[in-house]
Amino acid sequence: MSLRPPALTRLFFLLLPIGISLAVAAALVIAVGRDPLDVVDALWQGAFKDSRKLGGVFNFWIPLSLVSIGLVVTFRAGLWNIGVEGQMMMGALFASWGAQYLLLDERLAPLLHVLLLCLAALGGMVWAWLVGALKIRLGVNEIFGGVALNALVNVISIYLISGPWQPRIGGSAQGTAPFPKPALLPEFAPTFPVNIFMIALVAAAFFIIYVLLNHTRWGLNLKAVGKNMRSAQLLGVATQRTSMSAFLVCGALAGVAGSYRVLFTFDNLRPLASGGIGFLGLLVVLLLSIRLLWVPLVAFAFAAILTGSTRLQIAPSLKLDSSLAGVMQGMLVLFVILFQGLRETLFPVPNSSPSPPSQGEESPRQPGRLPPGDGEAEQS
Amino acid sequence: MNPELLNTLGSIVGTATPLVIASLGETVTERAGVVNLSLDGSLTLAAVLGFAAAWTAQEAGVLDVPGQIALGIAVAMLVGALIALLIGFSSIKLRRDQVAVGFVLTLLAADLARFLGANFTRIPGPQITRYAIPVLSDLPVIGPIFFRQNLLVYFSYALMFAIWYWLFRTGGGLTLRAIGERPEAAYARGARVQRLRYWYTALGGALVGLAGAAYSLNVKPGWSSPPAMQGDGWIALAIVIFGGWHPFRVVLGAYLFAALRAVSSNIQTNGLFIFGQEISFPFVLLNTLPWLLMIVTLLVVSSGLTERLLQYMPRAVRRRLRAFLRSDPPKALGIRFDID
């Protein structure tokens, strides 16, 4: 431990990339002829002006935290679950099916909600299982399998919205009819439109996954598979089953995250209801080099930027595209990763720190197929 | 041959061109052992900035139309090369994971494109014009399909042969393959592995940028949000795997994808008739076809299915067929090479 650079250096290499990414974003804003301070003001107003806005932040935070927690699990196992976006969407589809066809009495609403969330978890798991089966049994790289499955579920959702789930009159391609009231998750208060139960669920997921990762054999197995598939296998870890379990856990969490979007945020199913939150979750976890502990906090910051960015278009002095939020988040993650590299180059650590999931470094895993040495695909 | 069919085939060749150029570019990069995963983002950013440059020149009236196009293409290629170099730099100098940096850049470049392109949405700009090659375009069948296109399309043919020739018929190409397969061996033989990887990564990135310009200045003119080429970067990456990192097969794969897309969009607009009977079917679902094809092709190349099928082939053709279907990635793909 004494070989690690001093705390001050580490702080410097954390703050510097944050400063640089903010400076680059500011330069961009100046380049399009706006005042960066106006942007800061708009973001702040958009996210924290009153309790309603704060509720909006939590409405992004809930699904974002859920997918990020799930992605920590898959990254721990060395898997790139880009399919998380589609898993969210599949969860949303399953929940939407239940919301439309499982009609229960208003008094049984809590039971219905539990059912819908379970359905959503199942939906996410189905889609995650597909990515996992393609990867583990058939050797299709999970990045490409995931991207294709994301696209597939989007087409399916558009088909359902414009076809079978279209109301007989007054339908549109923008979304299904609003779901019946008992199916929708209730809001805490009109001034703070958030579902409290889901916040508790995020907290529970966080603690459960934290304990599972750090204090169980399963967590250890995940790490072993992620660090070096081959030696994990030689040590007797059921590598295939471990990888698949990581996918399934992440899929379940993503499915629930997706259902929150349709059962609370929108009240109906829309095309692209997942709204890029899955991809944002990947950024959150990459930013943190797969450390779970800080996920809720960073997810909150990202959710605040996302919520605030809706004001960029409305604020009369700005009229900027809300994609600036994505630019800021992307810059931040990029510079943090680059400066980690710079720090490790300048202050080499013999037993290097937890690096971002390294596809193809210690355990080479090429796109499209497993290398012959990894042996999993050939075995089955 | 039916002139309408020839027309359709010709337009498939035209619309496939950005995919062809982008996947050829990625082939070069990956042959050198570097994965540029950012394709979906860099295509978009190159497209919008190339278009913006060409349009600005048009409004300012500083260049003639070919000059505007050339400026747009140059800007787009620069953008693509810079993004690729950033991945190369972060991998070679900073020892970061190529996939992680590439993925972050995918999202970042796409968002940057939307942000910077907000003022260029749905406005007409300069476009690359057709130029039929005198003698060749009069050839039966081949002429109308391949030789009544624009210069970028002709460039893509030349590029395919050039890359093939460079890879398999020159010493430089041998070194290129060596640094992607066995960098240590190449290094021991005196190849400057890191420097070459930078060059080939930049070259591949520049081609990806060119493909971006091929969208915004020709195939899907202008800029719109969501971008018209969204998703194509991922398809191009899959085509490289499907093509087994061989330029001819990569190009074949790009045409296959473009053809499938043309067929499905044609059915969606005109309906499907079999023996004069209109078939009713939710045609939206046809949009899944390119992605299903992507999964299926990756399945075929990675599950050992081809090898199993080869066992049923007569022994005489087996070897040649295997050589053609070979789809092993460069051995050092995505793996860092550290001299020390």
XYZ file of C-alpha atoms in Angstrom:
720
model
C 0.000 0.000 0.000
C 2.876 2.344 0.696
C 3.649 2.213 -2.992
C 0.424 3.961 -3.934
C 0.833 7.613 -4.813
C 0.039 9.980 -1.942
C -3.577 10.889 -1.342
C -3.010 14.405 -2.596
C -1.750 13.118 -5.932
C -4.714 10.843 -6.267
C -7.077 13.699 -5.488
C -5.283 15.842 -8.056
C -5.712 13.175 -10.719
C -9.395 12.955 -9.864
C -10.121 16.675 -9.844
C -8.066 17.513 -12.899
C -10.136 15.471 -15.362
C -13.334 16.843 -13.841
C -12.003 20.372 -14.323
C -10.852 19.664 -17.860
C -14.123 18.103 -18.923
C -16.008 21.087 -17.509
C -13.637 23.444 -19.324
C -14.121 21.623 -22.621
C -17.897 21.694 -22.170
C -17.698 25.415 -21.386
C -15.595 25.997 -24.492
C -18.229 24.179 -26.569
C -20.977 26.338 -25.118
C -18.971 29.490 -25.859
C -18.313 28.208 -29.371
C -22.052 28.095 -30.082
C -22.378 31.624 -28.711
C -23.903 31.027 -25.286
C -22.777 31.820 -21.760
C -21.557 28.779 -19.790
C -22.815 30.369 -16.563
C -26.317 30.439 -18.037
C -25.961 26.716 -18.698
C -24.910 26.051 -15.109
C -27.847 28.115 -13.903
C -30.294 26.304 -16.178
C -29.006 22.886 -15.120
C -29.300 23.849 -11.470
C -32.773 25.318 -11.884
C -33.877 22.338 -13.932
C -32.749 19.852 -11.305
C -33.114 21.508 -7.915
C -35.460 24.498 -8.247
C -38.221 22.926 -6.141
C -39.286 19.578 -4.788
C -41.035 18.690 -8.063
C -37.777 19.069 -9.966
C -35.962 17.092 -7.313
C -38.570 14.397 -7.809
C -37.608 14.406 -11.484
C -33.999 13.769 -10.503
C -35.046 10.783 -8.412
C -37.108 9.488 -11.306
C -33.932 9.207 -13.339
C -31.885 8.126 -10.342
C -34.038 5.069 -9.594
C -33.669 3.280 -12.948
C -30.105 4.532 -13.423
C -29.014 3.181 -10.041
C -30.714 -0.148 -10.671
C -28.984 -0.725 -14.005
C -25.648 0.519 -12.671
C -25.810 -1.893 -9.737
C -26.581 -4.693 -12.179
C -23.739 -3.649 -14.456
C -21.263 -3.781 -11.586
C -22.152 -7.464 -11.367
C -21.597 -8.187 -15.069
C -18.426 -6.099 -15.234
C -17.131 -7.936 -12.182
C -17.472 -11.115 -14.213
C -15.585 -9.436 -17.068
C -18.682 -9.130 -19.236
C -19.670 -6.142 -21.325
C -23.435 -6.099 -20.964
C -24.241 -3.462 -23.602
C -27.518 -5.322 -23.983
C -28.638 -3.716 -20.725
C -30.607 -1.126 -22.684
C -32.612 -3.857 -24.393
C -33.054 -5.677 -21.097
C -34.620 -2.516 -19.669
C -36.865 -2.323 -22.692
C -37.885 -5.971 -22.377
C -38.738 -5.376 -18.721
C -40.828 -2.415 -19.814
C -42.612 -4.587 -22.403
C -43.395 -7.351 -19.906
C -44.643 -4.818 -17.354
C -46.746 -3.126 -20.029
C -48.313 -6.423 -20.946
C -49.210 -7.038 -17.325
C -50.468 -3.512 -16.821
C -52.885 -3.940 -19.701
C -54.059 -7.477 -19.216
C -53.741 -8.318 -15.524
C -56.715 -6.390 -14.280
C -57.011 -6.457 -10.554
C -59.256 -4.554 -8.215
C -57.971 -1.182 -7.030
C -57.730 -2.551 -3.487
C -55.297 -5.205 -4.652
C -53.039 -2.624 -6.329
C -49.976 -3.409 -4.155
C -50.214 -7.060 -5.135
C -50.504 -6.073 -8.768
C -47.425 -3.854 -8.465
C -45.383 -6.691 -7.033
C -46.586 -8.932 -9.849
C -45.703 -6.340 -12.469
C -42.225 -5.792 -11.060
C -41.658 -9.554 -11.010
C -42.832 -9.762 -14.616
C -40.461 -6.947 -15.532
C -37.553 -8.706 -13.830
C -38.467 -11.836 -15.749
C -38.534 -9.909 -19.027
C -35.109 -8.438 -18.390
C -33.798 -11.866 -17.470
C -35.124 -13.433 -20.661
C -33.273 -10.896 -22.784
C -30.155 -11.156 -20.629
C -30.305 -14.941 -20.876
C -30.258 -14.631 -24.663
C -27.134 -12.460 -24.588
C -25.582 -14.894 -22.133
C -26.522 -18.001 -24.097
C -25.208 -16.499 -27.320
C -21.975 -15.636 -25.567
C -21.417 -18.650 -23.377
C -22.812 -21.467 -25.483
C -22.266 -20.156 -28.982
C -19.322 -17.817 -28.664
C -21.020 -14.671 -29.984
C -19.329 -11.698 -28.362
C -21.703 -10.160 -25.838
C -21.159 -6.639 -27.172
C -22.496 -7.511 -30.601
C -25.165 -9.850 -29.322
C -26.292 -7.116 -26.956
C -26.383 -4.413 -29.608
C -28.425 -6.621 -31.930
C -30.846 -7.623 -29.177
C -31.261 -3.951 -28.208
C -32.271 -3.178 -31.762
C -34.592 -6.187 -31.921
C -36.544 -5.232 -28.810
C -36.913 -1.686 -30.107
C -38.491 -2.949 -33.309
C -40.745 -5.274 -31.324
C -41.882 -2.420 -29.083
C -42.666 -0.211 -32.075
C -44.654 -3.069 -33.576
C -46.628 -3.610 -30.366
C -47.318 0.099 -29.957
C -48.466 0.631 -33.527
C -50.206 -2.736 -33.810
C -51.663 -5.089 -31.200
C -51.559 -2.642 -28.295
C -53.066 0.212 -30.241
C -56.421 1.391 -28.863
C -59.306 1.066 -31.356
C -59.837 4.783 -31.527
C -57.479 7.670 -30.969
C -54.299 5.632 -31.004
C -50.932 7.000 -32.084
C -47.461 5.739 -32.893
C -46.146 7.829 -30.004
C -47.286 5.382 -27.370
C -49.991 3.106 -26.094
C -53.039 4.408 -24.248
C -52.290 5.246 -20.587
C -52.387 2.127 -18.434
C -55.306 1.576 -16.015
C -54.852 3.427 -12.762
C -54.341 0.431 -10.421
C -51.337 -0.663 -12.475
C -49.495 2.634 -12.156
C -47.066 3.081 -9.302
C -48.408 5.763 -6.938
C -46.515 9.008 -6.340
C -45.491 10.066 -2.862
C -47.028 13.543 -3.121
C -47.957 15.844 -6.001
C -45.152 18.138 -4.881
C -42.656 15.267 -4.803
C -43.659 12.900 -7.617
C -41.561 9.851 -6.786
C -42.446 6.311 -5.806
C -40.953 5.839 -2.357
C -41.176 2.067 -2.483
C -38.851 2.021 -5.479
C -36.280 4.150 -3.664
C -36.359 1.559 -0.901
C -35.995 -1.150 -3.532
C -32.875 0.542 -4.932
C -31.419 0.707 -1.431
C -32.215 -2.958 -0.870
C -30.687 -3.959 -4.202
C -27.592 -1.951 -3.368
C -27.066 -3.635 -0.006
C -27.897 -7.125 -1.222
C -25.539 -6.894 -4.184
C -22.890 -5.311 -1.999
C -23.021 -8.208 0.434
C -23.217 -10.811 -2.328
C -20.211 -9.365 -4.133
C -17.985 -8.882 -1.126
C -19.004 -11.536 1.351
C -20.073 -14.629 -0.544
C -18.472 -17.351 -2.570
C -20.540 -16.248 -5.575
C -18.971 -12.790 -5.437
C -15.542 -14.363 -5.283
C -16.338 -16.624 -8.231
C -17.498 -13.639 -10.271
C -14.241 -11.861 -9.595
C -12.236 -14.944 -10.474
C -14.074 -15.378 -13.766
C -13.655 -11.693 -14.528
C -9.943 -11.614 -13.775
C -8.978 -14.762 -15.551
C -11.498 -17.157 -16.988
C -8.992 -19.918 -17.590
C -7.495 -20.077 -14.126
C -10.949 -19.747 -12.571
C -11.951 -22.814 -14.531
C -8.836 -24.670 -13.437
C -9.640 -23.754 -9.840
C -12.978 -25.463 -10.221
C -15.248 -22.464 -10.652
C -18.283 -23.272 -12.778
C -17.383 -20.455 -15.137
C -20.314 -20.829 -17.509
C -22.870 -20.858 -14.741
C -21.193 -17.945 -12.971
C -21.163 -15.817 -16.119
C -24.786 -16.633 -16.808
C -25.815 -15.777 -13.260
C -24.173 -12.366 -13.641
C -26.182 -11.747 -16.807
C -29.408 -12.851 -15.143
C -28.935 -10.657 -12.063
C -28.169 -7.649 -14.237
C -31.110 -8.453 -16.507
C -33.526 -8.657 -13.594
C -32.417 -5.288 -12.218
C -32.536 -3.735 -15.676
C -36.015 -5.128 -16.262
C -37.288 -3.540 -13.067
C -35.601 -0.283 -14.075
C -37.390 -0.422 -17.419
C -40.749 -1.049 -15.788
C -40.331 2.063 -13.645
C -40.107 4.098 -16.829
C -43.452 2.864 -18.120
C -45.327 2.345 -14.840
C -44.318 5.655 -13.331
C -42.428 8.083 -15.551
C -44.598 7.765 -18.669
C -47.766 5.918 -17.569
C -47.726 4.158 -20.943
C -45.354 2.320 -23.266
C -43.429 4.469 -25.715
C -40.803 3.646 -28.318
C -37.328 3.898 -26.757
C -38.881 4.128 -23.289
C -35.545 3.117 -21.776
C -34.203 6.474 -22.958
C -30.506 5.611 -23.023
C -30.413 5.058 -19.269
C -28.790 1.647 -19.727
C -25.921 3.155 -21.696
C -25.616 5.889 -19.090
C -25.333 3.150 -16.466
C -22.377 1.726 -18.373
C -20.747 5.166 -18.188
C -21.407 5.396 -14.443
C -19.758 2.048 -13.807
C -16.818 2.767 -16.126
C -16.279 6.088 -14.364
C -16.057 4.254 -11.054
C -13.790 1.437 -12.319
C -16.548 -0.989 -11.269
C -16.673 0.016 -7.624
C -20.185 -0.396 -6.301
C -19.862 1.842 -3.271
C -20.068 5.145 -5.123
C -22.701 4.094 -7.657
C -25.695 5.759 -5.922
C -23.857 9.068 -5.601
C -22.510 9.231 -9.150
C -25.864 8.046 -10.485
C -27.448 10.927 -8.610
C -25.066 13.449 -10.168
C -25.708 12.019 -13.642
C -29.462 12.002 -13.023
C -29.304 15.645 -11.948
C -27.460 16.638 -15.126
C -29.982 14.680 -17.186
C -32.987 16.263 -15.463
C -31.469 19.724 -15.580
C -30.715 19.413 -19.278
C -34.398 19.550 -20.188
C -34.254 23.241 -19.250
C -31.477 23.906 -21.757
C -34.019 23.845 -24.570
C -36.609 25.974 -22.791
C -34.445 28.630 -21.173
C -34.905 31.682 -23.415
C -31.261 32.746 -23.262
C -30.022 29.282 -24.274
C -32.224 27.228 -26.610
C -29.551 24.538 -26.636
C -29.974 20.885 -27.496
C -30.312 18.712 -24.403
C -27.621 16.396 -25.767
C -25.178 18.733 -24.008
C -25.872 16.616 -20.919
C -24.579 13.526 -22.698
C -21.558 15.444 -23.935
C -20.693 16.534 -20.387
C -21.137 13.035 -18.978
C -19.160 11.430 -21.801
C -16.308 13.950 -21.485
C -16.155 13.370 -17.754
C -15.862 9.610 -18.088
C -13.382 9.858 -20.954
C -11.056 12.233 -19.123
C -11.277 10.313 -15.865
C -10.231 7.134 -17.690
C -7.432 8.898 -19.560
C -6.085 10.526 -16.407
C -6.148 7.231 -14.540
C -3.871 5.996 -17.286
C -1.654 9.048 -16.993
C -1.418 8.606 -13.249
C -0.481 4.969 -13.546
C 2.125 5.835 -16.160
C 3.668 8.532 -13.993
C 3.355 6.630 -10.724
C 3.510 2.977 -11.680
C 1.965 0.669 -9.130
C 3.380 -2.869 -9.171
C 0.074 -4.558 -8.422
C -2.017 -2.224 -10.464
C -5.287 -0.864 -9.100
C -8.706 -2.089 -10.200
C -8.683 -1.088 -13.835
C -11.801 -0.794 -15.959
C -12.983 -4.126 -17.309
C -10.219 -5.194 -19.533
C -11.525 -7.021 -22.513
C -8.638 -8.773 -24.083
C -5.795 -7.803 -21.806
C -5.131 -10.295 -19.083
C -7.608 -12.727 -20.546
C -7.823 -12.092 -24.243
C -11.345 -12.244 -25.531
C -11.716 -11.143 -29.092
C -14.863 -9.825 -30.699
C -17.018 -12.420 -32.314
C -15.580 -15.491 -30.694
C -13.694 -16.811 -27.805
C -10.054 -17.480 -28.502
C -9.235 -21.146 -28.811
C -7.506 -21.171 -25.435
C -10.571 -20.057 -23.549
C -12.246 -23.216 -24.497
C -15.788 -22.567 -23.350
C -17.429 -22.492 -26.743
C -15.693 -25.599 -27.943
C -16.644 -27.550 -24.854
C -20.373 -27.253 -25.155
C -32.330 -7.897 -67.795
C -35.199 -5.986 -66.293
C -34.109 -2.318 -66.150
C -36.010 -1.781 -62.908
C -34.091 -4.589 -61.245
C -30.811 -3.183 -62.539
C -31.808 0.156 -61.073
C -32.479 -1.402 -57.690
C -29.207 -3.293 -57.702
C -27.401 -0.109 -58.669
C -28.975 1.769 -55.803
C -28.027 -1.020 -53.396
C -24.402 -0.646 -54.466
C -24.740 3.096 -53.925
C -26.332 2.918 -50.484
C -23.928 0.198 -49.358
C -20.909 2.397 -50.034
C -20.627 4.037 -46.590
C -20.861 0.603 -44.980
C -18.225 -0.693 -47.402
C -15.801 2.121 -46.659
C -16.357 2.063 -42.900
C -15.906 -1.685 -42.586
C -12.825 -1.631 -44.819
C -11.393 1.077 -42.573
C -12.112 -0.968 -39.479
C -10.566 -3.997 -41.162
C -7.289 -2.114 -41.534
C -7.406 -0.960 -37.906
C -8.186 -4.404 -36.553
C -5.579 -6.076 -38.746
C -3.066 -3.939 -36.858
C -4.439 -5.312 -33.564
C -6.487 -2.309 -32.473
C -10.265 -2.318 -31.999
C -11.952 0.955 -32.827
C -15.290 0.310 -31.187
C -16.401 3.929 -31.584
C -17.665 3.455 -35.144
C -21.292 4.220 -34.444
C -20.339 7.540 -32.858
C -17.476 8.531 -35.129
C -19.549 7.922 -38.266
C -22.194 10.292 -36.929
C -19.828 13.011 -35.785
C -17.838 12.849 -39.021
C -21.081 12.999 -41.014
C -22.411 16.089 -39.280
C -19.110 17.989 -39.193
C -18.344 17.118 -42.807
C -21.766 18.325 -43.827
C -21.427 21.468 -41.706
C -18.081 22.295 -43.317
C -19.372 21.777 -46.848
C -22.528 23.748 -46.133
C -20.621 26.629 -44.546
C -18.363 26.829 -47.584
C -21.438 26.852 -49.805
C -23.073 29.679 -47.867
C -19.868 31.689 -47.814
C -19.480 31.084 -51.533
C -15.747 30.558 -51.172
C -15.406 27.347 -53.142
C -17.046 25.746 -56.140
C -19.199 22.664 -55.510
C -16.420 20.064 -55.888
C -14.312 22.195 -53.559
C -17.091 22.261 -50.955
C -17.435 18.511 -51.180
C -13.683 18.043 -50.882
C -13.616 20.290 -47.821
C -16.451 18.351 -46.220
C -14.727 15.044 -46.893
C -11.416 16.333 -45.538
C -13.051 17.529 -42.322
C -14.910 14.249 -41.881
C -11.758 12.209 -42.426
C -9.886 14.353 -39.927
C -12.605 13.814 -37.326
C -12.548 10.057 -37.849
C -8.760 9.930 -37.680
C -8.616 12.023 -34.501
C -11.121 9.818 -32.667
C -9.232 6.708 -33.744
C -5.926 8.244 -32.668
C -7.397 8.988 -29.261
C -8.204 5.290 -28.885
C -4.726 4.383 -30.097
C -3.106 6.855 -27.731
C -5.124 5.759 -24.703
C -4.258 2.153 -25.424
C -0.619 2.468 -26.443
C 0.573 5.266 -24.181
C -1.891 5.239 -21.297
C -2.569 1.483 -21.242
C -6.331 1.831 -21.092
C -8.700 -0.792 -22.375
C -9.554 -0.183 -26.040
C -13.100 -1.422 -25.656
C -13.848 0.857 -22.697
C -12.445 3.979 -24.363
C -14.078 3.047 -27.659
C -17.458 2.615 -26.030
C -17.253 5.932 -24.180
C -16.290 7.620 -27.439
C -19.245 5.968 -29.203
C -21.674 7.685 -26.854
C -19.704 10.916 -26.582
C -19.297 11.394 -30.331
C -22.974 10.668 -30.974
C -24.063 13.232 -28.379
C -21.536 15.735 -29.643
C -22.920 15.243 -33.137
C -26.452 15.986 -31.957
C -25.303 19.021 -30.019
C -23.211 20.540 -32.798
C -25.667 19.525 -35.498
C -28.682 21.175 -33.871
C -28.426 24.175 -36.210
C -27.902 22.094 -39.331
C -31.033 19.994 -39.062
C -32.914 19.427 -42.303
C -31.233 21.995 -44.489
C -30.112 21.274 -48.044
C -26.387 21.353 -48.736
C -23.949 20.375 -51.458
C -24.162 16.796 -52.691
C -21.848 14.481 -54.523
C -23.072 14.040 -58.085
C -23.175 10.967 -60.249
C -20.547 10.402 -62.854
C -21.014 7.545 -65.300
C -17.690 6.108 -66.410
C -17.666 6.422 -70.227
C -17.027 2.958 -71.667
C -17.644 0.782 -68.607
C -21.107 2.169 -67.921
C -22.303 0.845 -71.276
C -21.428 -2.743 -70.436
C -24.522 -4.904 -70.161
C -25.726 -5.620 -66.605
C -22.460 -4.657 -64.911
C -22.470 -1.129 -66.325
C -25.765 0.062 -64.852
C -25.097 -1.659 -61.533
C -21.516 -0.656 -60.843
C -20.460 2.144 -63.181
C -23.241 4.747 -63.076
C -22.422 5.838 -59.574
C -20.470 8.663 -57.982
C -16.755 8.981 -57.412
C -16.962 7.777 -53.807
C -18.421 4.480 -54.979
C -15.609 4.043 -57.504
C -13.182 4.909 -54.734
C -14.652 2.127 -52.598
C -13.924 -0.438 -55.362
C -10.375 0.808 -55.643
C -10.013 0.800 -51.881
C -11.061 -2.829 -51.660
C -8.432 -3.917 -54.192
C -5.804 -1.620 -52.719
C -6.260 -2.994 -49.210
C -6.251 -6.550 -50.488
C -3.095 -5.917 -52.500
C -1.370 -4.171 -49.616
C -2.301 -6.868 -47.097
C -1.414 -9.923 -49.100
C 1.018 -8.871 -51.794
C 3.444 -6.399 -50.215
C 6.049 -6.416 -47.495
C 4.341 -3.543 -45.735
C 1.141 -5.567 -45.616
C 2.978 -8.531 -44.192
C 4.251 -6.303 -41.395
C 0.734 -4.969 -40.877
C -0.610 -8.484 -40.448
C 2.331 -9.385 -38.241
C 1.726 -6.558 -35.756
C -1.873 -7.732 -35.441
C -1.027 -11.412 -35.112
C 2.338 -11.650 -33.373
C 3.529 -8.196 -32.336
C 6.489 -9.611 -30.383
C 7.757 -11.419 -33.446
C 7.238 -8.372 -35.623
C 9.060 -6.268 -33.058
C 11.945 -8.697 -32.975
C 12.182 -8.432 -36.751
C 12.520 -4.681 -36.449
C 8.951 -3.490 -37.040
C 8.038 -0.391 -35.097
C 4.884 -1.890 -33.663
C 3.541 1.089 -31.741
C 4.207 3.609 -34.463
C 2.637 1.382 -37.131
C -0.375 0.800 -34.935
C -0.844 4.552 -34.663
C -0.638 4.945 -38.425
C -3.028 2.141 -39.280
C -5.461 3.180 -36.563
C -5.486 6.717 -37.941
C -5.848 5.463 -41.510
C -8.764 3.213 -40.585
C -10.336 6.059 -38.609
C -9.964 8.430 -41.555
C -11.797 5.907 -43.736
C -14.564 5.688 -41.140
C -14.758 9.489 -41.296
C -14.968 9.297 -45.078
C -17.857 6.859 -44.695
C -19.560 9.431 -42.467
C -19.201 12.023 -45.206
C -20.558 9.498 -47.692
C -23.770 9.520 -45.670
C -24.235 13.229 -45.154
C -23.041 14.313 -48.620
C -24.609 11.538 -50.625
C -26.577 8.564 -49.306
C -28.604 10.323 -46.605
C -27.963 13.943 -47.558
C -27.842 16.532 -44.819
C -28.389 16.008 -41.139
C -31.350 15.048 -39.007
C -31.878 14.026 -35.424
C -32.007 11.121 -34.642
C -29.256 10.611 -37.202
C -30.087 8.512 -40.245
C -26.978 6.364 -39.895
C -27.609 5.404 -36.277
C -26.779 1.738 -35.762
C -24.766 1.395 -38.961
C -21.496 1.663 -37.065
C -22.353 -1.469 -35.143
C -23.365 -3.231 -38.325
C -20.043 -2.258 -39.893
C -18.202 -3.718 -36.903
C -20.145 -6.957 -37.266
C -19.444 -7.026 -41.011
C -15.717 -7.016 -40.294
C -16.131 -10.176 -38.219
C -18.451 -11.703 -40.811
C -15.879 -10.853 -43.456
C -13.163 -12.630 -41.537
C -10.932 -9.509 -41.730
C -10.577 -10.098 -45.481
C -11.386 -7.093 -47.702
C -13.303 -9.023 -50.374
C -15.533 -10.827 -47.922
C -16.020 -7.662 -45.903
C -17.298 -5.870 -49.007
C -19.524 -8.818 -49.837
C -20.972 -8.634 -46.329
C -21.653 -4.919 -46.656
C -23.530 -5.476 -49.928
C -25.487 -8.312 -48.357
C -26.636 -6.111 -45.489
C -27.509 -3.256 -47.812
C -29.465 -5.596 -50.087
C -31.419 -7.029 -47.196
C -32.266 -3.552 -46.000
C -33.310 -2.452 -49.486
C -35.591 -5.462 -49.847
C -37.207 -4.938 -46.469
C -37.799 -1.229 -47.010
C -39.160 -1.943 -50.481
C -41.645 -4.441 -49.041
C -42.657 -1.972 -46.361
C -43.552 0.702 -48.896
C -45.010 -1.440 -51.680
C -46.357 -4.489 -49.885
C -45.470 -8.054 -50.651
C -47.005 -10.025 -53.504
C -46.533 -13.716 -54.035
C -48.193 -15.098 -57.182
C -50.280 -11.943 -57.382
C -51.610 -12.490 -53.876
C -50.938 -9.668 -51.471
C -49.467 -11.049 -48.292
C -50.495 -9.229 -45.162
C -47.965 -9.210 -42.386
C -46.829 -6.584 -39.887
C -44.048 -5.282 -42.090
C -42.541 -3.193 -39.294
C -41.073 -6.433 -38.060
C -38.941 -6.614 -41.203
C -36.742 -3.991 -39.548
C -35.480 -6.785 -37.345
C -33.940 -8.548 -40.350
C -30.543 -6.777 -40.474
C -30.083 -7.433 -36.761
C -31.183 -11.031 -37.013
C -28.747 -11.429 -39.887
C -26.059 -9.896 -37.672
C -26.702 -12.441 -34.938
C -26.895 -15.311 -37.391
C -23.680 -14.391 -39.187
C -21.799 -14.016 -35.913
C -23.240 -17.339 -34.823
C -22.037 -19.011 -37.963
C -18.509 -17.643 -37.746
C -18.077 -18.188 -34.023
C -19.852 -21.424 -33.226
C -17.757 -23.700 -35.369
C -20.783 -24.371 -37.547
C -18.804 -23.774 -40.733
C -16.259 -26.365 -39.688
C -19.019 -28.900 -39.104
C -20.583 -28.143 -42.501
C -17.192 -28.490 -44.150
C -17.049 -32.089 -42.990
C -19.896 -32.854 -45.391
C -18.100 -31.296 -48.326
C -16.062 -33.370 -50.762
C -12.455 -33.530 -49.684
C -11.242 -31.815 -52.836
C -12.998 -28.514 -52.231
C -12.716 -28.625 -48.464
C -9.329 -27.026 -48.190
C -10.042 -24.168 -50.538
C -13.426 -23.574 -48.975
C -11.917 -23.543 -45.525
C -9.324 -21.017 -46.618
C -12.130 -18.821 -47.961
C -14.383 -19.204 -44.932
C -11.579 -18.814 -42.427
C -12.667 -16.241 -39.896
C -10.128 -16.177 -37.110
C -9.536 -12.711 -35.744
C -6.005 -11.299 -35.671
C -4.474 -13.032 -32.665
C -3.373 -9.859 -30.910
C -6.637 -7.999 -31.568
C -7.452 -5.749 -28.632
C -4.334 -6.790 -26.783
C -1.817 -4.218 -25.763
C 1.772 -4.591 -26.787
C 4.275 -3.327 -24.240
C 7.883 -3.222 -25.266
C 9.224 -3.295 -21.734
